[in-house]
Structures are given as structure tokens and as C-alpha cells.
Amino acid sequence: MKKHLFEDRRDYIRQTFAHEPKSQQAIRAAMASPEDQINVPSEDGRLLQLLVRLVGAKKIVEIGTLGGYSSLWMAQAMPKGGQIYTCEYEDRRAKIADKHFKKYAKGKKITIVQGNAHETLPKLSKKGPFDLIFIDADKISYAKYLDWAEKNLRRGGLIVGDNTFLFDAIWQEHPVDRVRQEALFAMRDFNRRLSNPKKYQSMLLNTGQGMTVAMKL
Ligand SMILES: C[S@@+](CC[C@H](N)C(=O)[O-])C[C@H]1O[C@@H](n2cnc3c(N)ncnc32)[C@H](O)[C@@H]1O
């Protein structure tokens, strides 16, 4: 049988470009139950870092903190004086994130905005405009989050949406059972709006779950 150096393409990418720092390993260890294992993979963490650096993102909003895994990747790439506001409505998850930010993100400004993002985002508007808005929460709300993001992003800033293949439902006529119709409509609307070349320079990246990246023109 033919021998391979790596398990597959993803394994090669991870081992070459996306080694996980101890801090991120600690967060994953604290979020070991299956319902908590919904963080971005390490290669997407590295991609987020690249995006943060490309636009010199100093003011970031993340919708969907979980245990703080993706926040930490972004924080580690932020320029001095950078600030992340990360939204989470589950207290238990927010507490885990807070504990790890205190330990591993000293000197970085990360504010956990606790509560339902639909209520907390309008209050965050006064801190904007933002350089990067990362959307990674309930899929059904992506179009609504985009309404907010479009108003609160600076020109040249990035809207980044994760899971934009919607578990591969996005391109199928009869999507898999776990995906609700409303989520499918919301995600198609999200990608359709961000694909408008008059408003954005954008692409849906072929990552494991699909990541839409759009720069506001
Ligand atoms: C996919 S996880 C986020 C993963 C995280 N970005 C990472 O990669 O480490 C989605 C998170 O969004 C939170 N969430 C979902 N809907 C929300 C809402 N309306 N307001 C605030 N948080 C929400 C969930 O509790 C969950 O922790």
C-alpha cells in the first residue's frame, strides 16, 4: 500500500501552518463535552489571525464566544491597543472564556458581552465603527447579524462569517434534516448579499465548514 507523510490534506495544513498554542489547547480541554466542541479548527484560527493582520484590525466584534477559542486566536494577532468585544448568551461558556482570557490574554483587551446578541449588539454600536466583525453564532440569525454588521463596519473592514456552507445544505435542493428551512434562507441571503461586487470584495472560502470573507468597499 502507498504510504503517506500525512493523514490527509487537512492534516498537512494543520501540521505545517496551524500548530495550536498551549492557551488554545487549554480552552479545548475545558470544553470537552460534545455540545461544546463547536469551535473553529486551528487552521481557521490561523486564517482569522491573517485577516486581523491584513486589515490591522484594532476594533473587532465577535458574535459567538463559546469558550473563547477563536477570540484568543484573533487577540494574539491584534495590534497594540486592539480591542475585541465578543458576544455570548450562555453564562457557563462566558465564564470559561473569561477564566482563560484572564490567564492567557494578559495585556489584550477582550470584553465578553453577555446576553442575547440581538439585544447587546445595538448597544455596542456606539463603540464602532469596527474593523472586523466575525459572525459565528446561531445560523438562523445570520441575515440579521449582517444588517447590524453592514451599518457598523468601516469602509475597508471585513465581515467574516463561519459555517457558510451550512453543513453543505447551502447548495442542495433537499438539505439534510438537521438544517431548518429558516436557517437555510438566512444563510443564502447572507451569502447572496455579501457576494455583491458593488458593495464588497468577497469570497466564500472553501474551508471545512465554509467561511465567507467580505471587505466593505
Ligand atoms: C459556534 S459557537 C462559537 C464558536 C467560537 N467562535 C469559536 O470558534 O471558538 C456559537 C456560540 O454562539 C452562542 N450564541 C448563539 N446564539 C447567540 C445569541 N443570539 N446571542 C449570543 N450568543 C449566542 C452559543 O451559545 C455558542 O457558544
CSV table of C-alpha atoms and ligand atoms in Angstrom, one decimal:
chain,number,residue,atom,x,y,z
A,1,MET,CA,0.0,0.0,0.0
A,2,LYS,CA,1.2,3.5,-0.8
A,3,LYS,CA,2.5,5.3,2.3
A,4,HIS,CA,1.7,9.0,3.0
A,5,LEU,CA,3.6,11.5,5.0
A,6,PHE,CA,0.4,13.0,6.4
A,7,GLU,CA,-3.1,11.6,7.0
A,8,ASP,CA,-4.7,13.9,4.5
A,9,ARG,CA,-4.7,17.5,3.1
A,10,ARG,CA,-6.1,19.0,6.3
A,11,ASP,CA,-3.6,17.1,8.5
A,12,TYR,CA,-0.8,18.6,6.3
A,13,ILE,CA,-2.2,22.1,6.6
A,14,ARG,CA,-2.6,21.8,10.4
A,15,GLN,CA,0.9,20.4,11.0
A,16,THR,CA,2.5,22.9,8.7
A,17,PHE,CA,0.6,26.1,9.3
A,18,ALA,CA,-1.6,25.7,12.3
A,19,HIS,CA,0.0,24.4,15.4
A,20,GLU,CA,-2.2,25.1,18.4
A,21,PRO,CA,-0.7,27.2,21.2
A,22,LYS,CA,-1.0,25.9,24.8
A,23,SER,CA,-3.6,28.5,25.5
A,24,GLN,CA,-5.9,27.3,22.8
A,25,GLN,CA,-5.3,23.7,23.8
A,26,ALA,CA,-6.4,24.6,27.4
A,27,ILE,CA,-9.6,26.1,26.1
A,28,ARG,CA,-10.4,22.9,24.1
A,29,ALA,CA,-9.7,20.8,27.2
A,30,ALA,CA,-12.1,22.9,29.2
A,31,MET,CA,-14.8,22.5,26.5
A,32,ALA,CA,-14.6,18.7,26.2
A,33,SER,CA,-18.3,17.8,26.1
A,34,PRO,CA,-19.6,17.1,22.6
A,35,GLU,CA,-22.1,20.1,22.6
A,36,ASP,CA,-19.1,22.4,23.4
A,37,GLN,CA,-16.9,21.1,20.6
A,38,ILE,CA,-18.1,23.6,18.0
A,39,ASN,CA,-15.1,26.0,17.9
A,40,VAL,CA,-13.3,26.8,14.7
A,41,PRO,CA,-10.5,24.4,13.8
A,42,SER,CA,-6.9,25.6,14.3
A,43,GLU,CA,-6.4,26.3,10.6
A,44,ASP,CA,-9.3,28.7,10.7
A,45,GLY,CA,-7.9,30.3,13.8
A,46,ARG,CA,-4.7,30.9,11.8
A,47,LEU,CA,-6.8,32.3,8.9
A,48,LEU,CA,-8.6,34.7,11.3
A,49,GLN,CA,-5.2,35.9,12.5
A,50,LEU,CA,-4.1,36.5,9.0
A,51,LEU,CA,-7.3,38.5,8.3
A,52,VAL,CA,-6.8,40.5,11.5
A,53,ARG,CA,-3.3,41.4,10.5
A,54,LEU,CA,-4.2,42.2,6.8
A,55,VAL,CA,-6.6,44.9,7.8
A,56,GLY,CA,-4.8,45.9,11.0
A,57,ALA,CA,-8.0,45.2,12.9
A,58,LYS,CA,-8.0,47.2,16.2
A,59,LYS,CA,-11.7,47.0,16.9
A,60,ILE,CA,-13.3,43.6,16.5
A,61,VAL,CA,-16.7,42.2,17.2
A,62,GLU,CA,-17.2,38.5,17.5
A,63,ILE,CA,-20.8,37.1,17.7
A,64,GLY,CA,-20.4,33.7,19.4
A,65,THR,CA,-17.7,33.3,22.0
A,66,LEU,CA,-18.2,29.7,23.2
A,67,GLY,CA,-15.1,29.1,25.4
A,68,GLY,CA,-13.0,31.9,23.8
A,69,TYR,CA,-11.1,29.8,21.3
A,70,SER,CA,-11.4,31.9,18.2
A,71,SER,CA,-11.3,35.2,20.2
A,72,LEU,CA,-7.9,34.2,21.5
A,73,TRP,CA,-6.6,33.4,18.0
A,74,MET,CA,-7.7,36.9,16.9
A,75,ALA,CA,-6.4,38.6,20.1
A,76,GLN,CA,-3.0,37.2,19.6
A,77,ALA,CA,-2.8,38.8,16.2
A,78,MET,CA,-4.2,42.2,17.1
A,79,PRO,CA,-2.0,45.3,17.1
A,80,LYS,CA,-1.3,47.1,20.4
A,81,GLY,CA,-4.3,48.8,21.8
A,82,GLY,CA,-6.6,46.4,20.0
A,83,GLN,CA,-10.0,45.5,21.5
A,84,ILE,CA,-12.3,42.6,20.9
A,85,TYR,CA,-16.0,42.6,22.0
A,86,THR,CA,-17.2,39.0,22.0
A,87,CYS,CA,-20.9,38.2,22.4
A,88,GLU,CA,-22.2,35.1,24.3
A,89,TYR,CA,-25.5,34.3,25.9
A,90,GLU,CA,-24.6,31.2,27.8
A,91,ASP,CA,-23.3,32.1,31.2
A,92,ARG,CA,-21.3,28.8,31.7
A,93,ARG,CA,-19.5,29.3,28.4
A,94,ALA,CA,-18.8,33.0,29.1
A,95,LYS,CA,-17.3,32.1,32.5
A,96,ILE,CA,-14.9,29.6,30.9
A,97,ALA,CA,-13.9,32.1,28.3
A,98,ASP,CA,-13.4,34.8,31.0
A,99,LYS,CA,-11.1,32.4,33.0
A,100,HIS,CA,-9.0,31.6,30.0
A,101,PHE,CA,-8.7,35.3,28.8
A,102,LYS,CA,-7.5,36.2,32.3
A,103,LYS,CA,-4.9,33.6,32.2
A,104,TYR,CA,-3.8,33.7,28.6
A,105,ALA,CA,-4.7,37.1,27.2
A,106,LYS,CA,-2.9,39.3,29.6
A,107,GLY,CA,-2.4,42.8,28.1
A,108,LYS,CA,-5.0,42.1,25.5
A,109,LYS,CA,-8.4,43.8,25.7
A,110,ILE,CA,-11.2,41.3,25.4
A,111,THR,CA,-14.6,42.2,26.7
A,112,ILE,CA,-17.2,39.5,26.9
A,113,VAL,CA,-20.6,41.0,26.1
A,114,GLN,CA,-23.0,38.7,28.0
A,115,GLY,CA,-26.6,38.3,26.8
A,116,ASN,CA,-28.5,37.7,23.6
A,117,ALA,CA,-26.6,39.3,20.7
A,118,HIS,CA,-29.9,40.7,19.3
A,119,GLU,CA,-30.1,42.9,22.4
A,120,THR,CA,-26.4,43.5,23.0
A,121,LEU,CA,-25.3,44.4,19.5
A,122,PRO,CA,-27.4,47.6,19.2
A,123,LYS,CA,-25.7,48.8,22.4
A,124,LEU,CA,-22.3,48.1,21.0
A,125,SER,CA,-22.9,50.3,18.0
A,126,LYS,CA,-21.6,53.4,19.9
A,127,LYS,CA,-18.1,51.7,20.2
A,128,GLY,CA,-17.9,51.4,16.4
A,129,PRO,CA,-17.3,51.6,13.5
A,130,PHE,CA,-15.4,48.3,13.7
A,131,ASP,CA,-12.6,46.9,11.6
A,132,LEU,CA,-13.6,43.3,11.6
A,133,ILE,CA,-16.9,41.6,12.6
A,134,PHE,CA,-16.8,37.8,13.0
A,135,ILE,CA,-20.2,36.1,12.9
A,136,ASP,CA,-20.2,32.6,14.4
A,137,ALA,CA,-23.4,32.1,16.3
A,138,ASP,CA,-27.0,30.8,15.6
A,139,LYS,CA,-27.3,30.3,11.9
A,140,ILE,CA,-30.9,31.4,11.7
A,141,SER,CA,-29.8,34.9,12.6
A,142,TYR,CA,-27.0,35.4,10.1
A,143,ALA,CA,-29.0,37.8,7.9
A,144,LYS,CA,-30.0,39.9,11.0
A,145,TYR,CA,-26.4,40.0,12.2
A,146,LEU,CA,-25.4,41.1,8.7
A,147,ASP,CA,-28.0,44.0,8.9
A,148,TRP,CA,-26.1,45.2,12.0
A,149,ALA,CA,-22.6,44.5,10.6
A,150,GLU,CA,-23.2,46.4,7.4
A,151,LYS,CA,-24.1,49.5,9.5
A,152,ASN,CA,-21.2,49.2,12.0
A,153,LEU,CA,-18.3,48.3,9.8
A,154,ARG,CA,-15.8,50.8,8.5
A,155,ARG,CA,-15.0,51.0,4.8
A,156,GLY,CA,-12.2,48.5,4.1
A,157,GLY,CA,-13.2,46.5,7.1
A,158,LEU,CA,-14.1,42.8,7.0
A,159,ILE,CA,-17.2,40.8,7.7
A,160,VAL,CA,-16.3,37.2,8.3
A,161,GLY,CA,-19.0,34.5,8.6
A,162,ASP,CA,-18.3,30.9,9.6
A,163,ASN,CA,-20.2,27.8,8.7
A,164,THR,CA,-21.5,29.4,5.5
A,165,PHE,CA,-21.8,26.1,3.7
A,166,LEU,CA,-24.5,25.5,6.4
A,167,PHE,CA,-23.4,21.9,6.8
A,168,ASP,CA,-23.5,21.5,3.0
A,169,ALA,CA,-27.2,22.4,2.9
A,170,ILE,CA,-26.4,25.7,1.1
A,171,TRP,CA,-26.1,24.2,-2.4
A,172,GLN,CA,-28.6,21.3,-2.1
A,173,GLU,CA,-32.2,21.2,-3.2
A,174,HIS,CA,-33.2,18.9,-0.3
A,175,PRO,CA,-31.0,19.8,2.7
A,176,VAL,CA,-30.2,17.4,5.5
A,177,ASP,CA,-32.7,17.1,8.4
A,178,ARG,CA,-30.6,19.0,11.0
A,179,VAL,CA,-30.8,22.2,9.0
A,180,ARG,CA,-34.0,24.2,9.4
A,181,GLN,CA,-35.5,26.0,6.4
A,182,GLU,CA,-35.3,29.4,8.1
A,183,ALA,CA,-31.6,28.9,8.6
A,184,LEU,CA,-31.1,27.9,5.0
A,185,PHE,CA,-33.0,31.0,3.8
A,186,ALA,CA,-31.0,33.2,6.2
A,187,MET,CA,-27.6,31.7,5.1
A,188,ARG,CA,-28.5,32.0,1.4
A,189,ASP,CA,-29.5,35.6,2.0
A,190,PHE,CA,-26.3,36.3,3.9
A,191,ASN,CA,-24.0,34.9,1.1
A,192,ARG,CA,-26.1,36.5,-1.6
A,193,ARG,CA,-25.8,39.9,-0.1
A,194,LEU,CA,-22.1,39.6,0.6
A,195,SER,CA,-21.4,38.4,-2.9
A,196,ASN,CA,-22.5,41.8,-4.3
A,197,PRO,CA,-19.4,43.2,-6.1
A,198,LYS,CA,-20.7,46.7,-5.9
A,199,LYS,CA,-20.6,46.6,-2.1
A,200,TYR,CA,-17.9,44.1,-1.3
A,201,GLN,CA,-14.7,42.4,-2.4
A,202,SER,CA,-15.6,39.0,-1.2
A,203,MET,CA,-15.3,35.2,-1.4
A,204,LEU,CA,-16.7,32.2,0.2
A,205,LEU,CA,-13.5,30.3,1.2
A,206,ASN,CA,-13.6,26.5,0.8
A,207,THR,CA,-12.6,25.8,4.4
A,208,GLY,CA,-14.0,22.7,6.2
A,209,GLN,CA,-17.3,24.5,7.0
A,210,GLY,CA,-17.1,27.4,4.6
A,211,MET,CA,-16.0,30.9,5.6
A,212,THR,CA,-17.3,33.9,3.8
A,213,VAL,CA,-14.9,36.9,3.9
A,214,ALA,CA,-16.1,40.3,2.6
A,215,MET,CA,-14.3,43.6,2.5
A,216,LYS,CA,-16.7,46.6,2.5
A,217,LEU,CA,-15.9,48.9,-0.5
B,1,LIG,C1,-20.2,28.0,17.1
B,1,LIG,S1,-20.1,28.7,18.7
B,1,LIG,C2,-18.9,29.9,18.6
B,1,LIG,C3,-17.5,29.3,18.4
B,1,LIG,C4,-16.4,30.3,18.7
B,1,LIG,N1,-16.5,31.4,17.7
B,1,LIG,C5,-15.1,29.5,18.5
B,1,LIG,O1,-14.7,29.2,17.3
B,1,LIG,O2,-14.4,29.3,19.5
B,1,LIG,C6,-21.6,29.7,18.8
B,1,LIG,C7,-21.8,30.3,20.1
B,1,LIG,O3,-22.7,31.4,20.0
B,1,LIG,C8,-23.6,31.4,21.1
B,1,LIG,N2,-24.8,32.0,20.7
B,1,LIG,C9,-25.7,31.5,19.8
B,1,LIG,N3,-26.7,32.4,19.6
B,1,LIG,C10,-26.4,33.5,20.3
B,1,LIG,C11,-27.1,34.8,20.5
B,1,LIG,N4,-28.3,35.1,19.9
B,1,LIG,N5,-26.5,35.7,21.4
B,1,LIG,C12,-25.3,35.4,21.9
B,1,LIG,N6,-24.7,34.2,21.8
B,1,LIG,C13,-25.2,33.3,21.0
B,1,LIG,C14,-23.7,30.0,21.5
B,1,LIG,O4,-24.0,29.9,22.9
B,1,LIG,C15,-22.3,29.4,21.2
B,1,LIG,O5,-21.5,29.4,22.4
